[in-house]
Every structure is written in C-alpha cells, then in structure tokens.
Short mmCIF file of C-alpha atoms in Angstrom, two decimals:
data_model
loop_
_atom_site.label_atom_id
_atom_site.label_comp_id
_atom_site.label_asym_id
_atom_site.label_seq_id
_atom_site.Cartn_x
_atom_site.Cartn_y
_atom_site.Cartn_z
CA MET B 36 -8.55 -35.96 1.03
CA THR B 37 -6.40 -34.63 3.86
CA THR B 38 -8.05 -31.90 5.91
CA PRO B 39 -5.98 -28.69 5.76
CA PRO B 40 -4.58 -27.27 9.00
CA ALA B 41 -6.59 -24.65 10.84
CA LEU B 42 -5.50 -21.03 10.49
CA LEU B 43 -4.47 -19.75 13.92
CA ILE B 44 -3.68 -16.01 14.01
CA ALA B 45 -1.46 -14.99 16.91
CA GLY B 46 -1.08 -11.40 18.08
CA THR B 47 0.76 -9.71 20.91
CA GLY B 48 -1.28 -8.97 23.99
CA THR B 49 -2.66 -5.54 24.79
CA ARG B 50 -4.78 -3.92 27.47
CA ASP B 51 -6.08 -1.54 24.80
CA GLU B 52 -9.56 -2.92 24.14
CA GLY B 53 -9.88 -0.87 20.95
CA HIS B 54 -6.76 -2.49 19.52
CA ALA B 55 -7.93 -5.95 20.64
CA ALA B 56 -11.34 -5.38 19.03
CA ALA B 57 -9.68 -4.38 15.74
CA PHE B 58 -7.57 -7.56 15.89
CA HIS B 59 -10.63 -9.77 16.33
CA ASP B 60 -12.62 -7.92 13.69
CA PHE B 61 -9.80 -8.70 11.26
CA VAL B 62 -9.78 -12.37 12.30
CA GLY B 63 -13.53 -12.43 11.68
CA GLU B 64 -13.03 -10.97 8.19
CA LEU B 65 -10.52 -13.71 7.37
CA ALA B 66 -12.90 -16.39 8.65
CA ALA B 67 -15.64 -15.02 6.41
CA ARG B 68 -13.21 -14.92 3.50
CA ARG B 69 -12.26 -18.60 3.94
CA PRO B 70 -15.37 -20.48 5.15
CA ASP B 71 -13.66 -23.72 4.12
CA LEU B 72 -11.07 -23.32 6.90
CA PRO B 73 -11.31 -23.39 10.68
CA VAL B 74 -10.03 -19.90 11.64
CA ALA B 75 -9.40 -18.43 15.09
CA GLY B 76 -7.16 -15.82 16.65
CA GLY B 77 -5.85 -14.91 20.07
CA LEU B 78 -3.30 -12.76 21.86
CA ILE B 79 -0.29 -13.60 23.99
CA GLY B 80 0.79 -11.54 26.96
CA PRO B 81 -1.38 -9.07 28.89
CA GLY B 82 -5.01 -8.40 28.25
CA SER B 83 -8.02 -10.48 27.28
CA HIS B 84 -8.72 -12.75 24.30
CA PRO B 85 -5.86 -15.20 25.03
CA LEU B 86 -4.37 -17.44 22.37
CA SER B 87 -4.99 -20.47 24.58
CA ALA B 88 -8.75 -19.92 24.36
CA ALA B 89 -8.60 -19.90 20.55
CA VAL B 90 -6.60 -23.14 20.51
CA THR B 91 -8.96 -24.81 22.98
CA ARG B 92 -11.99 -23.83 20.88
CA LEU B 93 -10.55 -25.24 17.67
CA ILE B 94 -9.44 -28.46 19.35
CA GLY B 95 -12.99 -28.79 20.69
CA GLU B 96 -14.08 -28.68 17.03
CA GLY B 97 -11.76 -31.59 16.21
CA VAL B 98 -8.71 -29.67 14.93
CA THR B 99 -5.31 -31.26 15.55
CA ARG B 100 -3.10 -29.43 12.99
CA PHE B 101 -2.45 -25.70 13.13
CA ALA B 102 -0.75 -23.32 10.70
CA VAL B 103 0.10 -20.30 12.83
CA VAL B 104 0.47 -16.80 11.37
CA PRO B 105 1.84 -14.15 13.78
CA LEU B 106 -0.07 -10.91 13.20
CA THR B 107 3.01 -8.87 14.12
CA LEU B 108 5.38 -6.68 12.16
CA ASN B 109 8.44 -7.46 14.26
CA PRO B 110 9.68 -10.23 16.58
CA ALA B 111 8.28 -8.36 19.56
CA ALA B 112 9.31 -10.53 22.49
CA CYS B 113 12.16 -12.64 23.77
CA PRO B 114 11.92 -16.43 23.23
CA ARG B 115 10.51 -17.24 26.65
CA ASP B 116 7.68 -14.73 26.24
CA GLY B 117 7.03 -14.88 22.49
CA ILE B 118 4.66 -16.72 20.23
CA ALA B 119 6.94 -19.78 20.01
CA ALA B 120 6.87 -20.16 23.78
CA ALA B 121 3.09 -19.78 23.82
CA LEU B 122 2.73 -22.50 21.18
CA ALA B 123 5.07 -24.76 23.15
CA ARG B 124 2.76 -24.41 26.12
CA GLU B 125 -0.21 -25.26 23.94
CA ALA B 126 1.61 -28.35 22.64
CA GLU B 127 2.17 -29.39 26.26
CA ARG B 128 -1.50 -28.91 27.06
CA HIS B 129 -2.78 -30.66 23.93
CA ALA B 130 -0.61 -33.71 23.31
CA ASP B 131 -2.17 -34.58 19.95
CA ALA B 132 -1.84 -31.12 18.40
CA SER B 133 0.91 -29.98 16.02
CA PHE B 134 1.87 -26.44 15.04
CA ALA B 135 3.78 -24.96 12.10
CA CYS B 136 4.56 -21.28 12.57
CA ALA B 137 5.23 -18.62 9.92
CA PRO B 138 7.56 -15.63 10.53
CA PRO B 139 6.33 -12.08 11.36
CA LEU B 140 4.68 -10.14 8.54
CA GLY B 141 7.00 -7.22 8.03
CA PRO B 142 8.66 -5.54 6.37
CA HIS B 143 7.06 -7.28 3.40
CA PRO B 144 6.87 -5.48 0.01
CA THR B 145 3.08 -5.75 0.14
CA LEU B 146 2.95 -3.83 3.42
CA LEU B 147 5.47 -1.28 2.19
CA GLY B 148 3.05 -0.62 -0.65
CA VAL B 149 0.24 0.00 1.86
CA LEU B 150 2.48 2.38 3.80
CA GLU B 151 3.23 4.30 0.63
CA ARG B 152 -0.51 4.59 -0.03
CA ARG B 153 -1.06 5.91 3.51
CA LEU B 154 1.60 8.54 2.82
CA ASP B 155 -0.15 9.68 -0.36
CA GLU B 156 -3.48 9.81 1.49
CA ALA B 157 -1.94 11.99 4.20
CA LEU B 158 -0.55 14.35 1.57
CA GLY B 159 -3.96 14.83 -0.02
CA ASN B 160 -4.11 12.02 -2.59
CA ARG B 161 -3.93 14.55 -5.41
CA PRO B 162 -1.60 14.66 -8.42
CA ARG B 163 1.84 15.73 -7.28
CA LEU B 164 5.17 16.64 -8.78
CA PRO B 165 8.26 14.57 -7.95
CA SER B 166 9.53 17.62 -6.09
CA ASP B 167 6.69 17.26 -3.56
CA ARG B 168 8.12 13.99 -2.31
CA ALA B 169 11.64 15.37 -2.47
CA GLU B 170 10.55 18.02 0.04
CA THR B 171 8.86 15.50 2.37
CA THR B 172 10.53 13.63 5.22
CA VAL B 173 8.80 10.53 6.60
CA LEU B 174 8.91 9.69 10.30
CA LEU B 175 8.15 5.97 10.69
CA VAL B 176 6.86 5.39 14.23
CA SER B 177 6.65 1.95 15.78
CA ASP B 178 6.02 0.37 19.14
CA GLY B 179 9.38 0.13 20.87
CA SER B 180 10.86 -3.04 22.28
CA PRO B 181 13.53 -3.79 24.90
CA HIS B 182 15.01 -6.19 22.34
CA ALA B 183 17.45 -4.68 19.86
CA GLU B 184 16.52 -7.15 17.11
CA ALA B 185 12.92 -5.96 17.04
CA ASN B 186 13.95 -2.29 16.89
CA ALA B 187 16.46 -3.05 14.15
CA GLU B 188 13.63 -4.44 12.02
CA VAL B 189 11.93 -1.04 12.15
CA HIS B 190 15.10 0.61 10.84
CA ARG B 191 15.21 -1.99 8.07
CA ALA B 192 11.60 -1.18 7.14
CA ALA B 193 12.49 2.54 7.03
CA ARG B 194 15.36 1.90 4.66
CA LEU B 195 13.22 -0.24 2.38
CA LEU B 196 10.48 2.39 2.39
CA TRP B 197 12.95 5.13 1.46
CA GLU B 198 14.62 3.26 -1.42
CA GLY B 199 13.37 4.43 -4.80
CA ARG B 200 10.34 6.36 -3.56
CA GLY B 201 11.80 9.86 -3.82
CA PHE B 202 11.27 11.09 -0.26
CA ALA B 203 13.87 13.39 1.29
CA GLY B 204 14.44 10.80 3.98
CA VAL B 205 12.78 8.28 6.29
CA GLU B 206 13.57 8.61 9.98
CA VAL B 207 12.52 6.30 12.82
CA ALA B 208 10.88 6.91 16.21
CA PHE B 209 9.41 4.67 18.90
CA ALA B 210 6.29 5.09 20.99
CA SER B 211 7.98 3.65 24.09
CA LEU B 212 10.80 1.46 25.42
CA ALA B 213 13.36 2.60 22.84
CA ALA B 214 15.01 5.77 21.55
CA PRO B 215 14.45 8.11 19.86
CA ASP B 216 10.98 9.10 20.98
CA VAL B 217 8.71 11.11 18.69
CA THR B 218 9.77 14.59 19.80
CA SER B 219 13.49 13.75 19.63
CA ALA B 220 13.05 12.31 16.14
CA LEU B 221 11.15 15.41 15.01
CA ASP B 222 14.01 17.54 16.35
CA ARG B 223 16.37 15.52 14.20
CA CYS B 224 14.16 15.95 11.13
CA ALA B 225 14.18 19.74 11.64
CA LYS B 226 17.96 19.83 12.06
CA LEU B 227 18.28 17.93 8.79
CA GLY B 228 16.31 20.69 7.08
CA ALA B 229 12.85 19.14 6.86
CA ARG B 230 10.01 21.54 6.10
CA ARG B 231 7.29 18.90 5.86
CA VAL B 232 7.19 15.73 7.98
CA VAL B 233 4.63 12.94 7.61
CA LEU B 234 4.15 10.94 10.79
CA LEU B 235 3.65 7.39 9.48
CA PRO B 236 2.52 4.79 12.08
CA TYR B 237 4.14 1.39 11.63
CA PHE B 238 1.15 -0.19 13.35
CA LEU B 239 -1.32 -2.73 12.05
CA PHE B 240 -4.22 -1.25 14.02
CA ALA B 241 -5.03 1.98 15.80
CA GLY B 242 -5.08 2.26 19.58
CA ASP B 243 -3.96 4.23 22.59
CA ALA B 244 -0.30 4.21 21.54
CA LEU B 245 -1.15 5.87 18.25
CA GLU B 246 -3.17 8.58 20.01
CA ARG B 247 -0.23 9.36 22.31
CA VAL B 248 2.12 9.55 19.34
CA ARG B 249 -0.17 11.93 17.47
CA GLN B 250 -0.59 14.16 20.51
CA GLN B 251 3.19 14.38 20.91
CA ALA B 252 3.61 15.28 17.24
CA GLU B 253 0.84 17.88 17.44
CA GLY B 254 2.45 19.51 20.48
CA TRP B 255 5.84 19.58 18.78
CA GLY B 256 4.30 21.11 15.66
CA LEU B 257 2.73 23.96 17.66
CA ALA B 258 6.18 24.78 19.05
CA HIS B 259 7.79 24.59 15.57
CA PRO B 260 5.42 26.32 13.12
CA GLU B 261 8.18 26.46 10.50
CA VAL B 262 7.77 22.67 9.98
CA GLU B 263 4.51 21.22 8.66
CA VAL B 264 3.63 18.01 10.50
CA VAL B 265 1.02 15.70 8.94
CA SER B 266 -0.25 12.42 10.43
CA ALA B 267 -0.93 9.36 8.27
CA ASP B 268 -3.18 6.42 9.10
CA VAL B 269 -2.19 2.91 10.27
CA ILE B 270 -1.90 -0.04 7.91
CA GLY B 271 -5.32 -1.26 9.07
CA PRO B 272 -7.37 -4.19 7.74
CA ALA B 273 -6.39 -3.53 4.12
CA TRP B 274 -7.03 -6.26 1.55
CA GLU B 275 -3.25 -6.52 1.09
CA LEU B 276 -2.88 -7.46 4.76
CA ALA B 277 -5.48 -10.21 4.38
CA ASP B 278 -3.71 -11.50 1.26
CA LEU B 279 -0.37 -11.56 3.07
CA VAL B 280 -1.82 -13.50 6.01
CA MET B 281 -3.20 -16.12 3.63
CA GLU B 282 0.14 -16.28 1.80
CA ARG B 283 1.85 -16.92 5.13
CA TYR B 284 -0.76 -19.58 5.92
CA GLU B 285 -0.01 -21.41 2.67
CA ASP B 286 3.73 -21.22 3.37
CA ALA B 287 3.24 -22.63 6.87
CA THR B 288 1.04 -25.40 5.49
CA ARG B 289 3.76 -26.40 3.02
CA THR B 290 6.29 -26.29 5.84
CA ALA B 291 4.17 -28.69 7.85
CA GLY B 292 4.34 -31.14 4.95
CA THR B 293 8.02 -30.84 3.97
CA ALA B 294 10.03 -29.60 6.90
CA GLY B 295 8.69 -31.30 10.00
CA THR B 296 6.26 -29.94 12.55
CA THR B 297 6.32 -29.57 16.29
CA GLU B 298 4.72 -32.48 17.98
CA SER B 299 3.09 -32.98 21.29
CA ALA B 300 4.93 -32.24 24.48
CA ARG B 301 8.49 -33.59 24.60
CA ILE B 302 8.78 -33.93 20.79
CA ALA B 303 10.14 -31.40 18.28
CA GLY B 304 10.35 -31.59 14.52
CA SER B 305 13.31 -30.62 12.39
CA ALA B 306 13.80 -28.07 9.62
CA GLY B 307 15.69 -30.08 7.07
CA ALA B 308 14.64 -31.18 3.59
CA ALA B 309 13.07 -34.52 4.37
CA GLY B 310 10.86 -34.16 7.46
CA THR B 311 7.21 -35.12 7.42
CA ALA B 312 4.22 -33.72 9.26
CA GLY B 313 3.14 -35.56 12.39
CA THR B 314 6.50 -37.12 13.12
CA ALA B 315 9.38 -36.21 15.34
CA GLY B 316 11.02 -34.97 12.14
CA THR B 317 14.07 -35.78 10.05
CA ALA B 318 16.53 -33.58 8.20
CA GLY B 319 18.60 -34.36 5.10
CA THR B 320 21.26 -36.91 5.99
CA ALA B 321 21.51 -35.84 9.59
CA GLY B 322 19.81 -38.84 11.11
CA THR B 323 16.37 -39.27 12.65
CA THR B 324 14.79 -38.53 15.98
CA GLU B 325 13.19 -41.36 17.89
CA SER B 326 10.12 -41.41 20.09
CA ALA B 327 9.59 -38.97 22.93
CA ARG B 328 12.47 -38.85 25.42
CA THR B 329 14.69 -41.00 23.19
CA ALA B 330 17.77 -40.05 21.18
CA GLY B 331 18.68 -40.31 17.50
CA THR B 332 21.93 -40.59 15.61
CA ALA B 333 23.75 -38.40 13.07
CA GLY B 334 26.63 -38.51 10.58
CA THR B 335 28.87 -41.55 10.75
CA ALA B 336 29.86 -41.26 14.36
CA GLY B 337 26.54 -41.07 16.26
CA THR B 338 25.66 -43.64 18.89
CA THR B 339 22.50 -44.14 20.85
CA GLU B 340 22.76 -44.16 24.58
CA SER B 341 20.70 -45.88 27.20
CA ALA B 342 16.98 -45.27 27.53
CA ARG B 343 15.97 -41.59 27.82
CA THR B 344 19.43 -40.31 26.87
CA ALA B 345 20.67 -38.49 23.78
CA GLY B 346 23.21 -39.58 21.17
CA THR B 347 26.04 -37.76 19.49
CA ALA B 348 26.35 -35.76 16.27
CA GLY B 349 29.12 -35.86 13.64
CA THR B 350 32.48 -34.72 14.98
CA ALA B 351 31.28 -31.81 17.10
CA GLY B 352 28.00 -32.93 18.77
CA THR B 353 27.48 -33.27 22.46
CA THR B 354 25.33 -35.57 24.53
CA GLU B 355 23.01 -34.06 27.07
CA SER B 356 21.58 -35.23 30.37
CA ALA B 357 18.98 -37.96 30.71
CA ARG B 358 15.73 -37.44 28.83
CA THR B 359 17.38 -35.21 26.23
CA ALA B 360 17.64 -35.85 22.51
CA GLY B 361 18.98 -34.22 19.39
CA THR B 362 21.31 -34.59 16.44
CA ALA B 363 22.79 -32.13 13.96
CA GLY B 364 25.12 -32.39 10.94
CA ILE B 365 28.76 -31.80 11.87
CA ALA B 366 28.25 -28.96 14.30
CA GLY B 367 24.85 -29.61 15.97
CA THR B 368 23.95 -29.43 19.59
CA THR B 369 21.37 -31.35 21.56
CA GLU B 370 18.45 -29.52 23.04
CA SER B 371 17.03 -29.24 26.55
CA ALA B 372 15.27 -32.01 28.45
CA ARG B 373 12.33 -33.67 26.77
CA THR B 374 13.09 -32.21 23.37
CA ALA B 375 14.25 -33.82 20.13
CA GLY B 376 15.14 -32.60 16.69
CA THR B 377 17.61 -32.57 13.84
CA ALA B 378 18.88 -29.90 11.49
CA GLY B 379 21.39 -29.39 8.67
CA ALA B 380 25.04 -28.56 9.20
CA ALA B 381 25.65 -25.86 11.81
CA ASP B 382 21.95 -25.38 12.72
CA GLU B 383 20.43 -25.89 16.14
CA PRO B 384 17.12 -27.77 16.42
CA HIS B 385 14.21 -25.73 17.68
CA ALA B 386 10.63 -26.38 18.57
CA PHE B 387 8.87 -24.52 15.78
CA ALA B 388 9.75 -24.40 12.10
CA HIS B 389 9.32 -21.15 10.15
CA ALA B 390 7.72 -21.28 6.75
CA ASP B 391 11.09 -20.50 5.20
CA GLY B 392 12.64 -23.58 6.82
CA HIS B 393 14.30 -21.73 9.69
CA ALA B 394 13.41 -22.34 13.29
CA ASP B 395 11.32 -19.85 15.23
CA VAL B 396 13.70 -18.36 17.79
CA ARG B 397 11.55 -15.59 19.15
#
C-alpha cells in the first residue's frame, strides 16, 4: 500500500511568540488527531519556528512526499516571498522531495460559520429577535497587506459574511499596511448610522495585532459613547478549522496523484488532467516534459532543440534560453531557467499545483 504524503502546515512568519505558540499548539492537535500521518508545521518569513526545520525533520523520518496546507486566510505575500517560493527552496535543498500545495483557507463557508458564531458570542449568545441583527454593523478586521489581491480577499469575505445573515452591514478595516484603519472604519460606521458595532477579527489566532486593534476600538468608543462597540473573539483552534485543514490535505493528496507534483530542483509538474505524482508532469494533449534541463513538445508544431534547450508550443509558444523547458496548448509560454512544465490552453506552467488544479502563484 502506498504511504500517504505527510501533512505539512505552512504559516506566515511572526515575531509574536504568542501567535507562534498558538500555531504550533494547533499543529500538535492535528498530529494527535491523525496519528497515522506524519504531521509538522512551520512558518515562513520573520520569527522562529521556520518551515525549513519542519521539512528537514520529516525528511529525516523518511518522508519524501508532502501535501502542504497553508494556514492562512489570504495570499499574504508576493510570489518571491510566499509559501510557493519557500517550497521551491525546500525542493532545491531536498532533491528527492515532492510537494503538492493547497490554496489558502478563506473565505471558506466553514470559516464564515465560525465567524457568525463568534458574532453571536460577542452579542451575548442569548435568544435574539431578527431586529437585533438588523441594528448591528460588523467591522471585519484583518491584517493588512501591501498586495491589493490579499486585501481584496478580505472585502470578499465581508460580502459573503453579510449575505443572508441579516446584519445592517459588514465593513472592513486593516490592522496595518492598508486603509482604512480601525478608527477610520469606525468613523464610517457611525456616519452610516450604526448604533452597535461588533469588532470581528479575521484572524486565525490571537496576538499582538489583535490587542492593538482592540485598544484602538476601545479608545474610539470612549470618544463616541453614542455607539456601542463590542469585540468578538478570533476564529481560533475550532474543530471546524481542523476539519477544513484535513479537507485541504485530502484535496492536495488527490492533486498529487492526478495533476502532477513539483519535483526536485529544476523540475516542475503540470496542472493538466493526466499528470502523475513523482514525474515531471503531463497535461491533457499538450505534450510531455522531459528530464531535468530538457525540453518537451506540444500541439502539432513543437520541436525539441539541442541539449538543455526548450521546444515550442502550438502556434504561439516561445523558446527560451539554454537550460529552459516548457510547453503549453496554443498559447503557452516557457518558464525560467531550470524549470519545466505543461498546462492546458492559455495557462502558464508553475512550480506548485493547487488542489483545485490551478498553479500556486503567490
């Protein structure tokens, strides 16, 4: 029987030791929940508990296949600094390892349900009339990002939380790096006529950022006694979060078997319908990738070049410099040096396949 991939949980780095401790406590809970699986977790970016240490430990235990679940609500970093880049570095360090990466967790309906429960808890968890929600405005507060795509995901979560739940409105604020901040968002809520505002953290775990946000809201409330400001709790290590992580793990595991996986350094899988785990990857009818540093072919017009050089793709492909490979349908492009991959029409090959068949572009 084939050994299942290890569960590798990847989080964004933090210098907040309380937040890091909550992350690792949650990883420990998942490991206890699934004693049949190798489970580890680590953080990328600043702070301790690096992802590389978790990978090294599992590889020391004989693991070569990883299903990676980002423990993040949004794509929080640009591609060169994100989880995909961290996994690419691990693939370079460990030539025999392969990684299949799931997308971020939110805004998933399961987590929206937890957020709604946190709102009810903040409001007293007692029987209420529909009019109580109609008189309540929610302020969804998230970590900010310098990347517009990540901030846009918070607005999407706010819209999904508002739909059909009867609240007067759901506004958005950011703890840092993006506008509006908490006090500006509370000003907006008051101008819109809010008389009760629930500050709802869009955080997985508590930490210093949450304390700053609550202090700002408390200060604003003292200056505006006509508006009741209530603080809700974070999502936290709820059983729904654990279930969602395992669902993402299963999706990533299936992806590793049906959509190609990233290989060791200089090899990348594809995200088509016919790739297999542990190979350079294939996709539909778009040709196949060859060994490391060697090119494939695609469509009816592809040709292979000399050693360590890429081929062509359909009617719109381009060949790259030496040691580059890649093919793609009728509109593909070849990737950077020492990379190979194929994808369906109009897709670009990338190093890490999402569980939904799309490449990880963070």
